[in-house]
mmCIF file of C-alpha atoms and ligand atoms in Angstrom:
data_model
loop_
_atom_site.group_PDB
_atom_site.id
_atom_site.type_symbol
_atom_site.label_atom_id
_atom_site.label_comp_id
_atom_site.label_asym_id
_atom_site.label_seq_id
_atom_site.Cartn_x
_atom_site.Cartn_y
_atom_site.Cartn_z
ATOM 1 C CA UNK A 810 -46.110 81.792 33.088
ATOM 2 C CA UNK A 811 -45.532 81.640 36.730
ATOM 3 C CA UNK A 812 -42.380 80.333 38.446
ATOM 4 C CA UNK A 813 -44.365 77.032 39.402
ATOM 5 C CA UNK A 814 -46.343 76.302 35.896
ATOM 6 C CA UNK A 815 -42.923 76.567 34.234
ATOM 7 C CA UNK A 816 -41.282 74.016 36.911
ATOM 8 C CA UNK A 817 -44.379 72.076 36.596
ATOM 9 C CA UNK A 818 -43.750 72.149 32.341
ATOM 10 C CA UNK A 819 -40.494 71.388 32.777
ATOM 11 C CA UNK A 820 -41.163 68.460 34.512
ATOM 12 C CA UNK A 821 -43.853 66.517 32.269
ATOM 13 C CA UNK A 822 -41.778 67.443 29.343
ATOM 14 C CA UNK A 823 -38.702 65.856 31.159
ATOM 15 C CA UNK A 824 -41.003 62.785 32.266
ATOM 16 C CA UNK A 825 -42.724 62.189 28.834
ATOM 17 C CA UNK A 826 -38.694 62.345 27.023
ATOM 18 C CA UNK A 827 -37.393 59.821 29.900
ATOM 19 C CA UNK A 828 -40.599 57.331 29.796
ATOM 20 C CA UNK A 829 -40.071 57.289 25.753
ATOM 21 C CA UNK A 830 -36.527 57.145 26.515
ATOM 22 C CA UNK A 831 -37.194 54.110 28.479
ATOM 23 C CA UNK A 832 -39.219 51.952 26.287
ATOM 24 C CA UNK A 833 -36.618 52.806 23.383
ATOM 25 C CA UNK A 834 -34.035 51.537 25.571
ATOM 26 C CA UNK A 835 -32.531 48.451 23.687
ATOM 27 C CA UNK A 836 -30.452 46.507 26.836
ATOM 28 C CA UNK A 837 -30.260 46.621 30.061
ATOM 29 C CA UNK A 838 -26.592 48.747 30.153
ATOM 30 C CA UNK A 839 -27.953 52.041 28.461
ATOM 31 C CA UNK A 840 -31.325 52.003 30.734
ATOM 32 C CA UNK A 841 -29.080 51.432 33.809
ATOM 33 C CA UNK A 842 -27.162 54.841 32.640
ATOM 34 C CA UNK A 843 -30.864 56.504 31.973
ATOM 35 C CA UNK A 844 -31.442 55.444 36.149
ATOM 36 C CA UNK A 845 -28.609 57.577 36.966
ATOM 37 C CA UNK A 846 -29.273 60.365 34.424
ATOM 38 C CA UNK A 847 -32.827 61.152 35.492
ATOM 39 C CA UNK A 848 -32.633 59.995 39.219
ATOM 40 C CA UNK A 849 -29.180 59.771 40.324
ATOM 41 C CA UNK A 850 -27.728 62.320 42.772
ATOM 42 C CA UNK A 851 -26.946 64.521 39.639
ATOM 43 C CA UNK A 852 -29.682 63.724 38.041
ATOM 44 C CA UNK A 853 -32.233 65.590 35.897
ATOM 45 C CA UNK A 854 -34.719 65.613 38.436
ATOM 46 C CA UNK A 855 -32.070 66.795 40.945
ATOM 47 C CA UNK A 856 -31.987 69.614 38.421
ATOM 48 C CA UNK A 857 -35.370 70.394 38.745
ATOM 49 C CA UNK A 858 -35.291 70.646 42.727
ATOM 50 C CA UNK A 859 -33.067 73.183 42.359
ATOM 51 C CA UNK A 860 -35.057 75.831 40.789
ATOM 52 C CA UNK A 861 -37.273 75.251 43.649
ATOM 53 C CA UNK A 862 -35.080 77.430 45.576
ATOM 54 C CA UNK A 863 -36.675 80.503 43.377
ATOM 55 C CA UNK A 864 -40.116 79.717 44.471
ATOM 56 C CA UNK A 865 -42.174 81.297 47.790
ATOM 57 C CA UNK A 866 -41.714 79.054 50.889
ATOM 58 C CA UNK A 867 -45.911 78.009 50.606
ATOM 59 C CA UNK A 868 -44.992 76.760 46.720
ATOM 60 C CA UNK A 869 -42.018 74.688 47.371
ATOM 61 C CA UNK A 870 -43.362 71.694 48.908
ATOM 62 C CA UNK A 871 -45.796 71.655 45.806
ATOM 63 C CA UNK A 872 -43.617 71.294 43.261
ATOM 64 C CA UNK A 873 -41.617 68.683 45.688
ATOM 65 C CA UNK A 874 -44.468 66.584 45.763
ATOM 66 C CA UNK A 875 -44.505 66.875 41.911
ATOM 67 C CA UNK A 876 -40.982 65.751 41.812
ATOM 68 C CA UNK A 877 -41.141 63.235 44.039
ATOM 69 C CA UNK A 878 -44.320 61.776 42.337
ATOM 70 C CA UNK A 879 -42.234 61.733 39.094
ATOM 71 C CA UNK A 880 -39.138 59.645 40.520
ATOM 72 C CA UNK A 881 -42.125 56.893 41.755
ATOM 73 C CA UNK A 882 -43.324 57.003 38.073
ATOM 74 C CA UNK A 883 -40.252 57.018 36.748
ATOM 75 C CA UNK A 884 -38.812 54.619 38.800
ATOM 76 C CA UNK A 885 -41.508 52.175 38.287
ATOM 77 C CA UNK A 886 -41.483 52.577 34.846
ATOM 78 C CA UNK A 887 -37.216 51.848 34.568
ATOM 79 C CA UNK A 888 -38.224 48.504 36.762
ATOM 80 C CA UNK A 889 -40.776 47.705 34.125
ATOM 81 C CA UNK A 890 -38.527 48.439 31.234
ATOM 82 C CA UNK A 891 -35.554 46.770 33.073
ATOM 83 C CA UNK A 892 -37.610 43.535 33.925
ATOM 84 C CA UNK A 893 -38.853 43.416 29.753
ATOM 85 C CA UNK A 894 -35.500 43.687 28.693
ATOM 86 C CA UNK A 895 -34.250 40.803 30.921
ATOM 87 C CA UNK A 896 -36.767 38.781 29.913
ATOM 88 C CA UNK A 897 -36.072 39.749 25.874
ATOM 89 C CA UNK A 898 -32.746 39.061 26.797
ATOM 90 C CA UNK A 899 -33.727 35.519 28.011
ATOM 91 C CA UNK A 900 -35.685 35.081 25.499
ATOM 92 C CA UNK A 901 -32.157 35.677 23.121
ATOM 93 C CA UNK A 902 -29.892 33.180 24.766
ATOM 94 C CA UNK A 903 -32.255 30.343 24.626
ATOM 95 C CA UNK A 904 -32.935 31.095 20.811
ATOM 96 C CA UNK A 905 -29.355 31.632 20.688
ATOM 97 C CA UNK A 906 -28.436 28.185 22.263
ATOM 98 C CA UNK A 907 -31.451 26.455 20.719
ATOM 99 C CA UNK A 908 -30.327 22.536 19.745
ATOM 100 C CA UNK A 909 -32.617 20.779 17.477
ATOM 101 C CA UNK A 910 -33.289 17.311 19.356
ATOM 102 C CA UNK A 911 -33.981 15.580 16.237
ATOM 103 C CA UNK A 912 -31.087 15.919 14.476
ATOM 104 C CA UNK A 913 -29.340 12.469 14.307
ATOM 105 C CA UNK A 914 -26.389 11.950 17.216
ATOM 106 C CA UNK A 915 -23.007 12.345 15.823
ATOM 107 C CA UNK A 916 -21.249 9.410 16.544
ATOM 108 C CA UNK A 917 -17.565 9.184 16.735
ATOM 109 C CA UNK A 918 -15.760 7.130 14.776
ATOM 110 C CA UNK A 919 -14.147 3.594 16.523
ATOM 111 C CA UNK A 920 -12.361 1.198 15.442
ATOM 112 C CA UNK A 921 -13.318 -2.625 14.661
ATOM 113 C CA UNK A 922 -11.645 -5.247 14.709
ATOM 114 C CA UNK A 923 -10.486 -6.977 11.249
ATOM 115 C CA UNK A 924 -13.026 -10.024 10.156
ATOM 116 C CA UNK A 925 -10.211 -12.493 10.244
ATOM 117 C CA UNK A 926 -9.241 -11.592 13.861
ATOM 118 C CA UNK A 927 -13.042 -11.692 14.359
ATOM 119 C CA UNK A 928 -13.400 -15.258 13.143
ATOM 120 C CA UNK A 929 -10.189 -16.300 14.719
ATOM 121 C CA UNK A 930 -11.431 -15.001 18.084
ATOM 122 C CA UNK A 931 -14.817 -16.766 17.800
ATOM 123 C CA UNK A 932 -13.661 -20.059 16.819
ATOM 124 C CA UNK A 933 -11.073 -19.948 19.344
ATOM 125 C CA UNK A 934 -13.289 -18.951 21.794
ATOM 126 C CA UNK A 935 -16.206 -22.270 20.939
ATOM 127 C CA UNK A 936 -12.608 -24.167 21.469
ATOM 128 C CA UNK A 937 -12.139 -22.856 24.570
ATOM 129 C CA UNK A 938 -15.658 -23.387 25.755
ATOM 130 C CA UNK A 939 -15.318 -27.035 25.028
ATOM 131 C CA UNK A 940 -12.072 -27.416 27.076
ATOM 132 C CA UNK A 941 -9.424 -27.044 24.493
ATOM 133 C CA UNK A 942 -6.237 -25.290 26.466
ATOM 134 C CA UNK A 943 -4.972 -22.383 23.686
ATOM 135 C CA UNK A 944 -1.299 -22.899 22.355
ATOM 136 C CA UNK A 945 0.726 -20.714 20.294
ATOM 137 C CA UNK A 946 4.029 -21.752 18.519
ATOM 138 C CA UNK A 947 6.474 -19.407 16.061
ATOM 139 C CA UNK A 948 5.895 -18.152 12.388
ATOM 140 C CA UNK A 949 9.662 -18.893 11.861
ATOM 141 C CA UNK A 950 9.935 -22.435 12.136
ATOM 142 C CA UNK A 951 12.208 -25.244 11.568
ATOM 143 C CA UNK A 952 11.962 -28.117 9.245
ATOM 144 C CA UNK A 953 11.960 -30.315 11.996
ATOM 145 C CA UNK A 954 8.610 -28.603 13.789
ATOM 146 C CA UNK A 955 6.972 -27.857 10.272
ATOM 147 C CA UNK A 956 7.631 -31.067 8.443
ATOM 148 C CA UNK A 957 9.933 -34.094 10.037
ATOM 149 C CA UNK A 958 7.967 -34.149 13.419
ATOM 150 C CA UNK A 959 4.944 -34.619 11.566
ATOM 151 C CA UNK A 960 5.773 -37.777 9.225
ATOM 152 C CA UNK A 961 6.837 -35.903 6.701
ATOM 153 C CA UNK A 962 10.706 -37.173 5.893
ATOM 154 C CA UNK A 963 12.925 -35.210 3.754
ATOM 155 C CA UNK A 964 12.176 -36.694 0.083
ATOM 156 C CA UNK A 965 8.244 -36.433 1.126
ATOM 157 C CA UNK A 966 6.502 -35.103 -1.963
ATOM 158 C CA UNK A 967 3.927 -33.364 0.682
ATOM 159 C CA UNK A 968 6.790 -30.961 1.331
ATOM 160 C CA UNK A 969 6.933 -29.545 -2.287
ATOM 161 C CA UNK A 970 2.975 -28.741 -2.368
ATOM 162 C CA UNK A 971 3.331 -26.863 0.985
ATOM 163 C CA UNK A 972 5.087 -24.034 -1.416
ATOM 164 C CA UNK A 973 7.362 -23.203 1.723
ATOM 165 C CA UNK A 974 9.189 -19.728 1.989
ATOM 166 C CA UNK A 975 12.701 -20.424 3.028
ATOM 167 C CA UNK A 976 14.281 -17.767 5.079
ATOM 168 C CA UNK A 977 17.441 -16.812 6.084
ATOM 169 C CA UNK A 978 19.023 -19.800 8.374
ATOM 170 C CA UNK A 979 20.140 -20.592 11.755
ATOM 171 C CA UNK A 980 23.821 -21.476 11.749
ATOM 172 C CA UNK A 981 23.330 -24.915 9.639
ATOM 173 C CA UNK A 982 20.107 -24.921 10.108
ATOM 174 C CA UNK A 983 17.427 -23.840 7.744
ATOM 175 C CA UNK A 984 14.503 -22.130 8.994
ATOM 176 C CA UNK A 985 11.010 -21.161 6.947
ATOM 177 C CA UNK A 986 8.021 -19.737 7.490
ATOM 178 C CA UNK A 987 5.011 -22.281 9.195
ATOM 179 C CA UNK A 988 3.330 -23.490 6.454
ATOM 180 C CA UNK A 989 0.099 -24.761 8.565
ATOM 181 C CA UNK A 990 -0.056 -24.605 12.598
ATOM 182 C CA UNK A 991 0.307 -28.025 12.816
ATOM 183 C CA UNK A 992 4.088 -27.980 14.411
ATOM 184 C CA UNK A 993 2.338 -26.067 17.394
ATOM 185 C CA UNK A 994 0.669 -29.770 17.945
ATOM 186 C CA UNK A 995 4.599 -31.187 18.432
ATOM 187 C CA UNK A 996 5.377 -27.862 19.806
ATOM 188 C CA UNK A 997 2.360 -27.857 22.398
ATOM 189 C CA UNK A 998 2.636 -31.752 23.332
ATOM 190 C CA UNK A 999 6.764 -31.528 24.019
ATOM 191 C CA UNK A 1000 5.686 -28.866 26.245
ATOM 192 C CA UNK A 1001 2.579 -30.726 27.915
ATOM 193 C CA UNK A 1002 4.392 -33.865 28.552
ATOM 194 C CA UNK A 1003 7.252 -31.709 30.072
ATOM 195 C CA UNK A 1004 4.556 -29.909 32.665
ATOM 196 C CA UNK A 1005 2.515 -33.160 33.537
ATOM 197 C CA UNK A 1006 3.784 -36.214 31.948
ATOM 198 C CA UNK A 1007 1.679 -37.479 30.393
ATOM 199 C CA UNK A 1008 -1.674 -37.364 28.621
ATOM 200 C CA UNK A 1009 -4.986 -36.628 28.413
ATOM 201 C CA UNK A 1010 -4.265 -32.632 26.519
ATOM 202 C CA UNK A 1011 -6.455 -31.399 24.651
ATOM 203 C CA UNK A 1012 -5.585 -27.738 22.751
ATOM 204 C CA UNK A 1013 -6.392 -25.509 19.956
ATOM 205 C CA UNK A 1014 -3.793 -23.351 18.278
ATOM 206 C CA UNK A 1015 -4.545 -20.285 16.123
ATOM 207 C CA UNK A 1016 -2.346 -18.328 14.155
ATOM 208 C CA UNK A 1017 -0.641 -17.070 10.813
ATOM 209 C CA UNK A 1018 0.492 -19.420 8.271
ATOM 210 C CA UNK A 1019 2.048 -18.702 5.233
ATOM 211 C CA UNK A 1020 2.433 -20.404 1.688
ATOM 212 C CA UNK A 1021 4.053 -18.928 -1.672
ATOM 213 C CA UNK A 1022 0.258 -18.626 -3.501
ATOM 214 C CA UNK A 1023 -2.048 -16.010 -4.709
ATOM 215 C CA UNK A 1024 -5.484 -15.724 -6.329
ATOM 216 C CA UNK A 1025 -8.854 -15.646 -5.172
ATOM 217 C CA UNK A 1026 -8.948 -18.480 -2.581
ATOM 218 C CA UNK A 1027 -5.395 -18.552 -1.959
ATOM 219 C CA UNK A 1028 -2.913 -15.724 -0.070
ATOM 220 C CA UNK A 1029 0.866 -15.744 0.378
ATOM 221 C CA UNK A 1030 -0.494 -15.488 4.131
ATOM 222 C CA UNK A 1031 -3.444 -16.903 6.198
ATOM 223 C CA UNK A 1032 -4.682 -18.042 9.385
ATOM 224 C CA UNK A 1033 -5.397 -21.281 10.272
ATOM 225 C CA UNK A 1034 -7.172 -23.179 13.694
ATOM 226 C CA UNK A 1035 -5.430 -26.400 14.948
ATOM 227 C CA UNK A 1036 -7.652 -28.601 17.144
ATOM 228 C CA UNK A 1037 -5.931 -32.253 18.759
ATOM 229 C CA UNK A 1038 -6.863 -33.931 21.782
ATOM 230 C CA UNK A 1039 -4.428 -37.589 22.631
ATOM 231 C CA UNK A 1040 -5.604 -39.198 25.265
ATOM 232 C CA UNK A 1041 -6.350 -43.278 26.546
ATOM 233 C CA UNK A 1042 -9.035 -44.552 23.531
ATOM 234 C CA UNK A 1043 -9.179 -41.340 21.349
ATOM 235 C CA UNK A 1044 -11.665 -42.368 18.446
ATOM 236 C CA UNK A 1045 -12.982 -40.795 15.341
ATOM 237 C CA UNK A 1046 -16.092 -40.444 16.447
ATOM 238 C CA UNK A 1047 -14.554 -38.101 19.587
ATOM 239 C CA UNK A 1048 -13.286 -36.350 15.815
ATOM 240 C CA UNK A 1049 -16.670 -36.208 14.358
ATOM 241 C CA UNK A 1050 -18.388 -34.827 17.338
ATOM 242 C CA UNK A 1051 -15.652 -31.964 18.197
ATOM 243 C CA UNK A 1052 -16.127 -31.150 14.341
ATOM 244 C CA UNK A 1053 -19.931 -30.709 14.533
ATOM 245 C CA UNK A 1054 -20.452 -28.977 17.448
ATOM 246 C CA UNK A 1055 -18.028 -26.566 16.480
ATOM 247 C CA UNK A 1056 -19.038 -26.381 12.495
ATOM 248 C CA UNK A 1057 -23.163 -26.002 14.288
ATOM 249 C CA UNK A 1058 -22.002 -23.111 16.809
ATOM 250 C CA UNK A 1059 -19.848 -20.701 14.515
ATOM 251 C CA UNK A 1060 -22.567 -21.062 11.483
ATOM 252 C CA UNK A 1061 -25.235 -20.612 14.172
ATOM 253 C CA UNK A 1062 -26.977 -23.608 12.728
ATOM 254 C CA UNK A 1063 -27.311 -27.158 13.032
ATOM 255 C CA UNK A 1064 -25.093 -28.228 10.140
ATOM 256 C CA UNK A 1065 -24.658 -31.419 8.720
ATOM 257 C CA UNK A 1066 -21.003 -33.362 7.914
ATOM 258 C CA UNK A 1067 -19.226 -35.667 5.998
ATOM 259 C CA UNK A 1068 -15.786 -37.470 6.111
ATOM 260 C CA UNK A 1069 -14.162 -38.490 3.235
ATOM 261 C CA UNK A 1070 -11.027 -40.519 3.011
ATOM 262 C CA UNK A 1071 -8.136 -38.740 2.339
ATOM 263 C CA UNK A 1072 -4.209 -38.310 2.763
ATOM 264 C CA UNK A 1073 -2.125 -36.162 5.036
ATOM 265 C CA UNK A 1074 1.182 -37.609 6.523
ATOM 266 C CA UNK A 1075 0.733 -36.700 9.513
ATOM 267 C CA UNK A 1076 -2.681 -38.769 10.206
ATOM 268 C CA UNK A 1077 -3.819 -42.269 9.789
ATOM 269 C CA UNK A 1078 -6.664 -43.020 8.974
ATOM 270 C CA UNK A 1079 -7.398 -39.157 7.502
ATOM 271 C CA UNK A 1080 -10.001 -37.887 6.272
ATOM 272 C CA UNK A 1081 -11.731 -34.370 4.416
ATOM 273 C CA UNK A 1082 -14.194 -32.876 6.302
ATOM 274 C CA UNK A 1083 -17.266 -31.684 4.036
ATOM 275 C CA UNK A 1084 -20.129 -29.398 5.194
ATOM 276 C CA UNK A 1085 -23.874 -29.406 3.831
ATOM 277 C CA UNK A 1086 -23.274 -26.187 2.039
ATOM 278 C CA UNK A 1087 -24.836 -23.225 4.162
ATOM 279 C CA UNK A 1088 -25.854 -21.531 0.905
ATOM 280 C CA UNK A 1089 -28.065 -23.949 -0.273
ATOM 281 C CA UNK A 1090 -28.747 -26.175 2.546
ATOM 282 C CA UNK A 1091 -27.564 -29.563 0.342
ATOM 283 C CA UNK A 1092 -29.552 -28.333 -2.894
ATOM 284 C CA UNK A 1093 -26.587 -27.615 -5.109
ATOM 285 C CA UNK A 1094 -25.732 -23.888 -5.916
ATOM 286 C CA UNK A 1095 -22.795 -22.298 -7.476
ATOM 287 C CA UNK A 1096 -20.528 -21.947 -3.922
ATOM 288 C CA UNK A 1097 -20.832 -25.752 -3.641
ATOM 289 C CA UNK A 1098 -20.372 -26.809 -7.330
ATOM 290 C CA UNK A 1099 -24.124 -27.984 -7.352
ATOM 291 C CA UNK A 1100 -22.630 -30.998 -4.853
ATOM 292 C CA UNK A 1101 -24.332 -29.961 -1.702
ATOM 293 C CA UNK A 1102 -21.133 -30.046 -0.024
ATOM 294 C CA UNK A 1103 -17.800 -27.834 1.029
ATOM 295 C CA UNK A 1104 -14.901 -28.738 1.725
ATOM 296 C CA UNK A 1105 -13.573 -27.221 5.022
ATOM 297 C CA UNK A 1106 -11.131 -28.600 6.655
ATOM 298 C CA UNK A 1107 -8.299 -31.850 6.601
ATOM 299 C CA UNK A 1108 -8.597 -34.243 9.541
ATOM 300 C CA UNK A 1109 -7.350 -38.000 11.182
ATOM 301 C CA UNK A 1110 -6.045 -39.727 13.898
ATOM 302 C CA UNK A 1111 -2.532 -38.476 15.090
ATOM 303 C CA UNK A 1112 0.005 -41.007 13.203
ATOM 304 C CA UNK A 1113 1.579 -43.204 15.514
ATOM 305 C CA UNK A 1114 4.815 -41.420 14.284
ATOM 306 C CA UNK A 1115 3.961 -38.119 15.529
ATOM 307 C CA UNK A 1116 3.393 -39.500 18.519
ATOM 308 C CA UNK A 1117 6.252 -41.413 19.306
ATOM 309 C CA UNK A 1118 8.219 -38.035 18.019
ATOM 310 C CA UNK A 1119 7.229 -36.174 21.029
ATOM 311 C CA UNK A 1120 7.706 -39.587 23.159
ATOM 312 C CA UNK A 1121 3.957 -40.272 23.573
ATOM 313 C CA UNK A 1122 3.544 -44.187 23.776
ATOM 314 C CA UNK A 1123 1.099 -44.908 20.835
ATOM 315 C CA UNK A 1124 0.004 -48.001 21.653
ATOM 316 C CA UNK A 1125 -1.829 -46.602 25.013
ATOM 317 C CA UNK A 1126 -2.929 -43.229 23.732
ATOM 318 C CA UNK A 1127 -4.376 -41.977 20.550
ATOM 319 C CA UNK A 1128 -5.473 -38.821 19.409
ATOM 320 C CA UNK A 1129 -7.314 -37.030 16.709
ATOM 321 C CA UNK A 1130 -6.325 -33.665 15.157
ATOM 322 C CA UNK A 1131 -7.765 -31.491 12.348
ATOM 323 C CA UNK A 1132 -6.718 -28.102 11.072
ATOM 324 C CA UNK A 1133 -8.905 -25.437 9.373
ATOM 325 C CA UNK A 1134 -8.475 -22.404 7.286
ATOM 326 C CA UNK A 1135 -9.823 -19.878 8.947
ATOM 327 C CA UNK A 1136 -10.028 -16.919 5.981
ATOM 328 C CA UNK A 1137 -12.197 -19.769 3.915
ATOM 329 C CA UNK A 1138 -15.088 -19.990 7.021
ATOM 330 C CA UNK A 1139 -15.423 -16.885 7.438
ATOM 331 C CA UNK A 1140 -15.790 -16.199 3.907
ATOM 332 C CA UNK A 1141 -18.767 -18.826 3.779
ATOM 333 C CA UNK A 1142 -20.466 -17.688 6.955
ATOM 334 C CA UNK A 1143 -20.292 -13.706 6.185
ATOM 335 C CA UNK A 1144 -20.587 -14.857 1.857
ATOM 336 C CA UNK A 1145 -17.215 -12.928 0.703
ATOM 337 C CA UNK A 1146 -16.401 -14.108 -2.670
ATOM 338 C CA UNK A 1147 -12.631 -13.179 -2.786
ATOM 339 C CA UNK A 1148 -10.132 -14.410 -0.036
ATOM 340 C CA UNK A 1149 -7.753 -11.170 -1.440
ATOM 341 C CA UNK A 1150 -10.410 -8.704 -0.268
ATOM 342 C CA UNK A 1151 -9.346 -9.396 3.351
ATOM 343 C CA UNK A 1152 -5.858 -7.771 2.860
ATOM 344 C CA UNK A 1153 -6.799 -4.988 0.460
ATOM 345 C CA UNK A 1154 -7.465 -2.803 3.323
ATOM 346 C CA UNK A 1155 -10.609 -0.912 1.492
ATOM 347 C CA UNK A 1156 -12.649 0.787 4.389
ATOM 348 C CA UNK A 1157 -16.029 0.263 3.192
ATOM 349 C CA UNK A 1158 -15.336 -3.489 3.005
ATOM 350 C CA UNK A 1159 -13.707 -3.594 6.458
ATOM 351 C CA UNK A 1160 -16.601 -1.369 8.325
ATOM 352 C CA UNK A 1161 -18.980 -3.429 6.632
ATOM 353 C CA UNK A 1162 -17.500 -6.259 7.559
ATOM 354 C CA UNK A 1163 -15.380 -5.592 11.164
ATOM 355 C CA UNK A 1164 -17.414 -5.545 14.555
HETATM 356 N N1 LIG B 976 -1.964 -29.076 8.281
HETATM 357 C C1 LIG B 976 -2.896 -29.315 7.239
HETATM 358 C C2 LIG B 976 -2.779 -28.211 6.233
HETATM 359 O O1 LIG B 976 -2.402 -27.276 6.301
HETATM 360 C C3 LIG B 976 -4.311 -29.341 7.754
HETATM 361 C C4 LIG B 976 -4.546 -30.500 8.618
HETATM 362 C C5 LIG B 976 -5.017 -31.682 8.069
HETATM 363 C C6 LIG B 976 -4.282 -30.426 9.952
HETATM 364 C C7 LIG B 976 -5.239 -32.774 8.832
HETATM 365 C C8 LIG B 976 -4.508 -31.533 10.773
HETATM 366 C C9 LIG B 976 -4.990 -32.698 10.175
HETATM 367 O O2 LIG B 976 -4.290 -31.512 12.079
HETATM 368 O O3 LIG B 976 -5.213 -33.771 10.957
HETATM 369 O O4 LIG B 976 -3.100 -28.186 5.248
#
């Protein structure tokens, strides 16, 4: 074979082994060290040119063309290569990173605030919105604030059913904890009459109360609402209207109500406050004891006493008051059966429940 045919050989041979070379390529590192082996500086093809040397002057730029021809191919064919592999790369990293859009969204966990706060809040808040200033007065409380403010003298038999916890005392003085938030009404009209002298006020005052009882309507704690307005010709009907619109806005619906005569020393006349049961709407079911009616809350007209306590002249103002568990309405709006689930803390109950 002559000195060009075997050049020529050599050449195919090293063309066919690089284009192979090139398609087996499997990224886009090992073809960019193939570029430099067959057409770097010290390359194979470089190689090649050098046994042109051996060949007559009128051959050379034969097999130069030849060479040259097979860097265009060759080059060509690493661009191809190169530009399949980037897009097989591409191709990867988006398989790679693939999200599936219909998964459901994982949603972090948040807190909620406890039902009773919940309640508290809203029935605060329809308060509010009707003009009621909010008050807040102590848990630990004297007897004066809790009991002899409010009509309730020493011998009183009301203050042996308020099951009061006694704490530690006060010099002579012994103190307990609230057992309603009534004493914020003494509390909240010294305070009033000290700021502006004198009436119309008109407040609501939530908070913790507490009372030595436990089973399924009663806990040792509990939260109650007080509501009082005094002011120049204060009449139950002022009472009944308060009561409904609030009773109609927190159960969403128009309820109906129903004063009964009752006792509490601190009010005169005083009366229970009934609802048309939300269950059955008046029917009779098991919540209401087949009467169509529950019990919310106690009610009256402030006792003359209590206002001449805080040095409120009864004969030219009168007020009326009323004070409402606030555990037992939300139990009857949301239909919890048992006041002690509230404080047993079980998450499933409190998620279900919180907001
Ligand atoms: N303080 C009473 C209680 O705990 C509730 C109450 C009744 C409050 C009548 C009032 C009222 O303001 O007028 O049981």
């Amino acid at each position: 074979m002559s000195e060009i045919d075997s050049l020529k050989a050599q050449l195919e041979t090293l063309q066919s082994e690089a284009l192979a070379a090139f398609s087996a390529a499997i990224d886009l590192v090992s073809l960019q060290q193939m570029r430099v082996n067959y057409l770097g500086k010290k390359g194979a093809l470089t190689e090649v040119l050098k046994g042109v040397g051996k060949l007559p002057p009128q051959e050379r730029p034969v097999i130069g063309q030849y060479v040259n021809q097979s860097k265009s191919v060759l080059s060509a064919a690493l661009d191809i290569a190169e530009a399949g592999l980037a897009v097989a790369a591409k191709a990867e990293r988006v398989e790679a990173e693939r999200i599936d859009v219909t998964l459901p969204g994982r949603v972090g966990a948040t807190g909620a605030l406890h039902p009773v706060q919940r309640g508290l809040d809203e029935m605060t808040a329809i308060f509010s919105q009707m003009g009621f200033a909010v008050a807040e007065g102590p848990e630990i409380e004297n007897e004066f604030h809790n009991f002899d403010a409010l009509n309730i003298p020493p011998e009183h038999p009301a203050r042996a059913m308020h099951d009061t916890f006694f704490v530690e005392q006060m010099g002579d003085e012994p103190m307990l904890l609230r057992t309603h938030t009534s004493p914020v009404q003494i509390r909240a009209m010294k305070r009033f009459l000290a700021e502006s002298g004198e009436p119309p006020l008109a407040v609501v005052a939530p908070g913790r109360v507490y009372r030595c009882d436990y089973d399924v309507t009663h806990s040792p704690m509990f939260h109650q609402v007080e509501v009082f307005k005094v002011d120049r010709d204060v009449s139950m009907a002022h009472l009944k209207g308060v009561l409904k619109h609030f009773l109609s806005t927190y159960f969403e619906k128009e309820v109906s109500i129903r004063l009964r005569p009752h006792y509490f020393p601190f009010t005169e006349p005083s009366a229970e406050v009934d609802i048309g049961c939300v269950f059955c709407a008046g029917k009779g079911c098991r919540i209401c004891k087949n009467s169509g009616w529950i019990e919310v809350l106690g009610s009256g007209m402030i006792h003359p006493n209590v206002l001449k306590s805080v040095g409120i002249d009864s004969d030219e103002f009168s007020g009326f008051a009323f004070g409402l568990g606030v555990e037992r309405l939300v139990m009857l709006k949301q239909g919890i059966p048992d006041l002690r689930m509230f404080f047993e803390n079980d998450v499933r109950f409190l998620r279900r429940m919180g907001s």
